[in-house]
């Protein structure tokens, strides 16, 4: 993405993380922040109890704002808006998560921006979409992606009387950000091929529905809600699909979809070759019919030894499985280490910390993450690049238009 210049008027995680991905891919990203407080994410360490690590590193801020430049602008002032318009004229992409009413108030909607650069790709990241009754309703990923899109209820077992919360901060935001980054890339290619600049829309609701698309489709096909369909199937028919506890209270996940094809290998690995000729499990049909009984046998053996033992033994058979890991364990997973899925970065204060890299790699190399900018760290430099002299910059500061 080298040579692509992106102007971001957004905060929190969903939309900023998309620009962060593109920054890791080589784009230049200018982040426009509120003239006084900056991105709201900067204050969440104190206002919302978001954990801040050693050296004051705010991982959520770093995750979404890697590799950017920052300028503080007051877009409610004509002078600040004029600076924005000057920046628009120099950029390939304008990216925002502001609600429609706010975009209108700030004069940053599609027509406003394209009046200063008709060739710019205009990108909106929203909670619920750009049409319909709730377009002016704010939506975090815990609401639009997790709750409203059907994810939350679909993972609720019937025996519990509460709905599970989203399992990680910025889960839907991070997934949606990849769609925005992909949409921007496609729009830039379209502009290069046709000369036409597109408007790109991605919502958290659409992202959540896409993540649930197979389950939604099955529900529409059967007329049964996925959560009910899932738990109405009764016990597992395939004994080699599911999660199994080991003796050290860890878990292994099996996904051997053609269960009978892997059954002989598994019987040998588990130390029970006699199960291969057991008439209860003699062919695919009988194994399916006696799946609960077979699963109980498998679970009993797996529960007799620790996870580390089974992770060695299971490599001796062909079926698909994985350890169920914590976030700390996956960060040290040998495959994550070998592929550079977690790399070290450094804060503006020089504090080292680790970040997960973007999933896309080019030429077998991970994209090393840049650091998040300090608030308005590059403000004066950006203004000078627009041709403003020191007197003009001071005048803007006195007027409160820039930080």
JSON list of C-alpha atoms in Angstrom, two decimals, residues 32-40 42-43 71-75 375-376 400-403:
[
{"chain": "A", "resi": 32, "resn": "UNK", "atom": "CA", "xyz": [-7.62, 13.36, 12.89]},
{"chain": "A", "resi": 33, "resn": "UNK", "atom": "CA", "xyz": [-8.39, 13.52, 16.60]},
{"chain": "A", "resi": 34, "resn": "UNK", "atom": "CA", "xyz": [-10.60, 15.70, 18.79]},
{"chain": "A", "resi": 35, "resn": "UNK", "atom": "CA", "xyz": [-8.70, 18.92, 19.38]},
{"chain": "A", "resi": 36, "resn": "UNK", "atom": "CA", "xyz": [-8.70, 18.61, 23.19]},
{"chain": "A", "resi": 37, "resn": "UNK", "atom": "CA", "xyz": [-9.19, 15.00, 24.32]},
{"chain": "A", "resi": 38, "resn": "UNK", "atom": "CA", "xyz": [-7.99, 13.07, 21.28]},
{"chain": "A", "resi": 39, "resn": "UNK", "atom": "CA", "xyz": [-9.43, 9.66, 20.43]},
{"chain": "A", "resi": 40, "resn": "UNK", "atom": "CA", "xyz": [-11.84, 8.55, 23.18]},
{"chain": "A", "resi": 42, "resn": "UNK", "atom": "CA", "xyz": [-6.98, 7.32, 24.98]},
{"chain": "A", "resi": 43, "resn": "UNK", "atom": "CA", "xyz": [-9.02, 7.85, 28.14]},
{"chain": "A", "resi": 71, "resn": "UNK", "atom": "CA", "xyz": [-3.19, 15.72, 14.30]},
{"chain": "A", "resi": 72, "resn": "UNK", "atom": "CA", "xyz": [-5.72, 17.37, 16.61]},
{"chain": "A", "resi": 73, "resn": "UNK", "atom": "CA", "xyz": [-8.37, 19.41, 14.77]},
{"chain": "A", "resi": 74, "resn": "UNK", "atom": "CA", "xyz": [-11.56, 21.18, 15.84]},
{"chain": "A", "resi": 75, "resn": "UNK", "atom": "CA", "xyz": [-13.90, 20.41, 12.96]},
{"chain": "A", "resi": 375, "resn": "UNK", "atom": "CA", "xyz": [-1.96, 12.78, 20.55]},
{"chain": "A", "resi": 376, "resn": "UNK", "atom": "CA", "xyz": [-1.17, 15.45, 17.92]},
{"chain": "A", "resi": 400, "resn": "UNK", "atom": "CA", "xyz": [-8.37, 26.77, 18.90]},
{"chain": "A", "resi": 401, "resn": "UNK", "atom": "CA", "xyz": [-8.69, 25.14, 15.48]},
{"chain": "A", "resi": 402, "resn": "UNK", "atom": "CA", "xyz": [-5.65, 22.89, 15.93]},
{"chain": "A", "resi": 403, "resn": "UNK", "atom": "CA", "xyz": [-4.02, 21.34, 18.97]}
]
